[in-house]
mmCIF file of C-alpha atoms in Angstrom:
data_model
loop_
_atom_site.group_PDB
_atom_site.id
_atom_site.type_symbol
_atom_site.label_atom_id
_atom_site.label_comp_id
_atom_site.label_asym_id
_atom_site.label_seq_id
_atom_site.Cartn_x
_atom_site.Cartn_y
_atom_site.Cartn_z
ATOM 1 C CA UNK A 10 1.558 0.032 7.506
ATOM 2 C CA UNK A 11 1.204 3.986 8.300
ATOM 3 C CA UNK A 12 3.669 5.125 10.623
ATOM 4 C CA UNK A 13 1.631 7.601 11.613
ATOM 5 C CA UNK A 14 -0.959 5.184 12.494
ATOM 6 C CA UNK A 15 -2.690 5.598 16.322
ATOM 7 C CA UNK A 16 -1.719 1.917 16.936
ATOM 8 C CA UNK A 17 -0.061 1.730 20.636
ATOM 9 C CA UNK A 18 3.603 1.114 20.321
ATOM 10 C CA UNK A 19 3.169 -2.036 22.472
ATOM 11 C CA UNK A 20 0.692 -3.194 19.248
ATOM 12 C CA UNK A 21 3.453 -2.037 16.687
ATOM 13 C CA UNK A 22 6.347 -3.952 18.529
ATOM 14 C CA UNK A 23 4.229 -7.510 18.226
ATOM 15 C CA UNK A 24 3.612 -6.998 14.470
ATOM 16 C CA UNK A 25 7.409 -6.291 14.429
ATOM 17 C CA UNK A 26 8.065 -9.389 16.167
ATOM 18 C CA UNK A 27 5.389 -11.347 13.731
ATOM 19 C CA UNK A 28 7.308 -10.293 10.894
ATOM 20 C CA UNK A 29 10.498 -11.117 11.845
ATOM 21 C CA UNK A 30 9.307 -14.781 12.752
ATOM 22 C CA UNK A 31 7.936 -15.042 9.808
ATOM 23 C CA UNK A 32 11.089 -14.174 8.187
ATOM 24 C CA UNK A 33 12.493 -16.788 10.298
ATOM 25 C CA UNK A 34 10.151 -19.481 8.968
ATOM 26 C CA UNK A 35 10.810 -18.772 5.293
ATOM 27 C CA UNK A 36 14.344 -19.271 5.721
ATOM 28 C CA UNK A 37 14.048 -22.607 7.902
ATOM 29 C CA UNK A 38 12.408 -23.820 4.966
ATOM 30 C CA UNK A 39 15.428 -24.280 3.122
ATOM 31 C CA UNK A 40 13.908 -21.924 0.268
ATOM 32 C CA UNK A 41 17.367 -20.761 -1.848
ATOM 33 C CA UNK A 42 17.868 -17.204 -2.347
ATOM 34 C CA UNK A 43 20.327 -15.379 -4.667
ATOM 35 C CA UNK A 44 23.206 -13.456 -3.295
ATOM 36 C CA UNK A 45 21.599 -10.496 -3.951
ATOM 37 C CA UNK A 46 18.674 -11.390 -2.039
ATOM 38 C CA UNK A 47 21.025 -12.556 0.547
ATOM 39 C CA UNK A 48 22.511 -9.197 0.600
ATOM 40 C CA UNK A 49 19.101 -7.263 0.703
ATOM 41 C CA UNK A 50 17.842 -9.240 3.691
ATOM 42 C CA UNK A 51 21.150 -8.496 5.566
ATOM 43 C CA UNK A 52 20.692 -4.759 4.771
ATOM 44 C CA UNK A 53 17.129 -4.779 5.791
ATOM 45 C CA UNK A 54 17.941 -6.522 9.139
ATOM 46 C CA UNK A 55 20.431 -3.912 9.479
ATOM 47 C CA UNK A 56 18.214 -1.493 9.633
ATOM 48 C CA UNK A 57 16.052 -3.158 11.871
ATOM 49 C CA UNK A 58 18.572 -3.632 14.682
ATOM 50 C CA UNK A 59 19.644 -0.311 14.068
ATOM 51 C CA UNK A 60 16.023 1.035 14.373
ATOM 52 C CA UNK A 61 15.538 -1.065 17.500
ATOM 53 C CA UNK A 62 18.486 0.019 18.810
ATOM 54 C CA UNK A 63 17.063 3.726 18.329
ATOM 55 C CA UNK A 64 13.753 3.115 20.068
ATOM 56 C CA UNK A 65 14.783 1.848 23.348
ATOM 57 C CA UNK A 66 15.807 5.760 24.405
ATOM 58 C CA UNK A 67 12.111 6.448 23.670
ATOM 59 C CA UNK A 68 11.313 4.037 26.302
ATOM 60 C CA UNK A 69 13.630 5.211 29.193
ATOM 61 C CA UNK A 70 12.319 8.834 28.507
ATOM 62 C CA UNK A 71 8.413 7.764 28.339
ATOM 63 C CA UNK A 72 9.559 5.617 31.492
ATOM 64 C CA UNK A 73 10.616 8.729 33.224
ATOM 65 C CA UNK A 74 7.911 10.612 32.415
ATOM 66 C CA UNK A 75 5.732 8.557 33.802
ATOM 67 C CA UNK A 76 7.060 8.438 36.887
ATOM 68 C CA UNK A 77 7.274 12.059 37.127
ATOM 69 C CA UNK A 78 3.845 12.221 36.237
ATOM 70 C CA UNK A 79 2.785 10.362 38.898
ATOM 71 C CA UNK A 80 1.568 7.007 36.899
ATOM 72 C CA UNK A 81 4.099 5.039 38.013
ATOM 73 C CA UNK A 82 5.606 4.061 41.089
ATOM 74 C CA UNK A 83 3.310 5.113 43.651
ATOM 75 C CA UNK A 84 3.557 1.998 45.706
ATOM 76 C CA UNK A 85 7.132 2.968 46.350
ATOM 77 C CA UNK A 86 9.050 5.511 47.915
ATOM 78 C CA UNK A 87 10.191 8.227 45.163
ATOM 79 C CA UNK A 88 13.807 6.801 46.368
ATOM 80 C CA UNK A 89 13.033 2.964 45.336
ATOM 81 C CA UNK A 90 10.798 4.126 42.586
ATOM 82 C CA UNK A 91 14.226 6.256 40.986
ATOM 83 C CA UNK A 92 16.351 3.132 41.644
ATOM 84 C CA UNK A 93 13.958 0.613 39.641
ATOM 85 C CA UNK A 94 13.911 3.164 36.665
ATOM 86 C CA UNK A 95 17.072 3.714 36.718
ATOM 87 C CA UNK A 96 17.825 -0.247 36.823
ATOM 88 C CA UNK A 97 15.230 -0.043 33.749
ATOM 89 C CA UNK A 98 17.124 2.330 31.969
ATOM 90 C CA UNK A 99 20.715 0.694 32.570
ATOM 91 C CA UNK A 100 19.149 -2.649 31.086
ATOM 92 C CA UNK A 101 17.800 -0.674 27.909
ATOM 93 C CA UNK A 102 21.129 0.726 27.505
ATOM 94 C CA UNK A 103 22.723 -2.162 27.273
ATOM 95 C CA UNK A 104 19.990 -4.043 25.107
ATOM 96 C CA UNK A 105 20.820 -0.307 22.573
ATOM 97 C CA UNK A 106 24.478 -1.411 22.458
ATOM 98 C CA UNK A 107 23.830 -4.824 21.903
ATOM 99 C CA UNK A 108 21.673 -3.662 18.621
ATOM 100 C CA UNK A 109 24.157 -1.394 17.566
ATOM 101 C CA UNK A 110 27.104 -4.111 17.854
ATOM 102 C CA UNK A 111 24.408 -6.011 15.958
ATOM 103 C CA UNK A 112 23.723 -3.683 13.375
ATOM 104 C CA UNK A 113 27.693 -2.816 12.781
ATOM 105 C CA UNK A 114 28.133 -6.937 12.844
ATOM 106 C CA UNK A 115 25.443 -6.940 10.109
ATOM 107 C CA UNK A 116 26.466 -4.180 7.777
ATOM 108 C CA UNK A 117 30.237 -5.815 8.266
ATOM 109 C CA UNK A 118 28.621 -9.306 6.584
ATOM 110 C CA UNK A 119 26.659 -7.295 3.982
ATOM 111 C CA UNK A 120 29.573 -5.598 2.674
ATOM 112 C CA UNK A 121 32.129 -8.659 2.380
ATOM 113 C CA UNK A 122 28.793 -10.441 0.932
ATOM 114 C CA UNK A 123 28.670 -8.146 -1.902
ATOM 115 C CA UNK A 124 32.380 -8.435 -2.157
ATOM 116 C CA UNK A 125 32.047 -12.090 -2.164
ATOM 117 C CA UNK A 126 29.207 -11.977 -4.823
ATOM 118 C CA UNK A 127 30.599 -9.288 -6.999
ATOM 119 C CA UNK A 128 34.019 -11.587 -7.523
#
């Protein structure tokens, strides 16, 4: 996939998802993996959460824009339209620290993984 690709991020997110239940189907079917693979596929989904986790900021700030650019909001009063942002915004913060709890949780199992695998 090109990161630089024109794809909406709205398109990118739902292959994101696709992937990851994929990954979820492989491993509900029991298939065995080394502990090495074991340990890659904790590192990767490190990296996910932790690249989730550094997207949702993105969102707030395209959020805001939008509002400030008029697109946004115009049914409400500028009062009630700050307030549901802001409510927006509170509820991506706390979806960024449950990814980065996630992604420190994850890196935590990688490393006594290796440990484990390495003895």
């Amino acid at each position: 996939m090109n990161p630089k690709s024109a794809e909406p991020p709205y398109l990118l997110a739902a292959q994101a998802g696709t992937v990851v239940r994929h990954l979820y189907s492989r491993l509900r079917t029991e298939e065995q993996a080394s502990p090495a693979d074991l340990c890659r596929t904790i590192g990767a989904l490190q990296q996910l959460a932790d690249d989730l986790a550094n997207v949702l900021p993105g969102l707030q700030a395209q959020l805001e824009q939008s509002l400030l650019s008029g697109q946004l909001g115009t049914a409400d009063s500028a009062g009630e339209s700050w307030d549901k942002v802001a409510d927006v915004g509170y509820a991506l913060a706390q979806a960024r620290t449950g990814g980065l709890l996630m992604a420190a949780e994850l890196r935590a199992s990688r490393r006594t993984l290796g440990e484990l695998a390495s003895s």
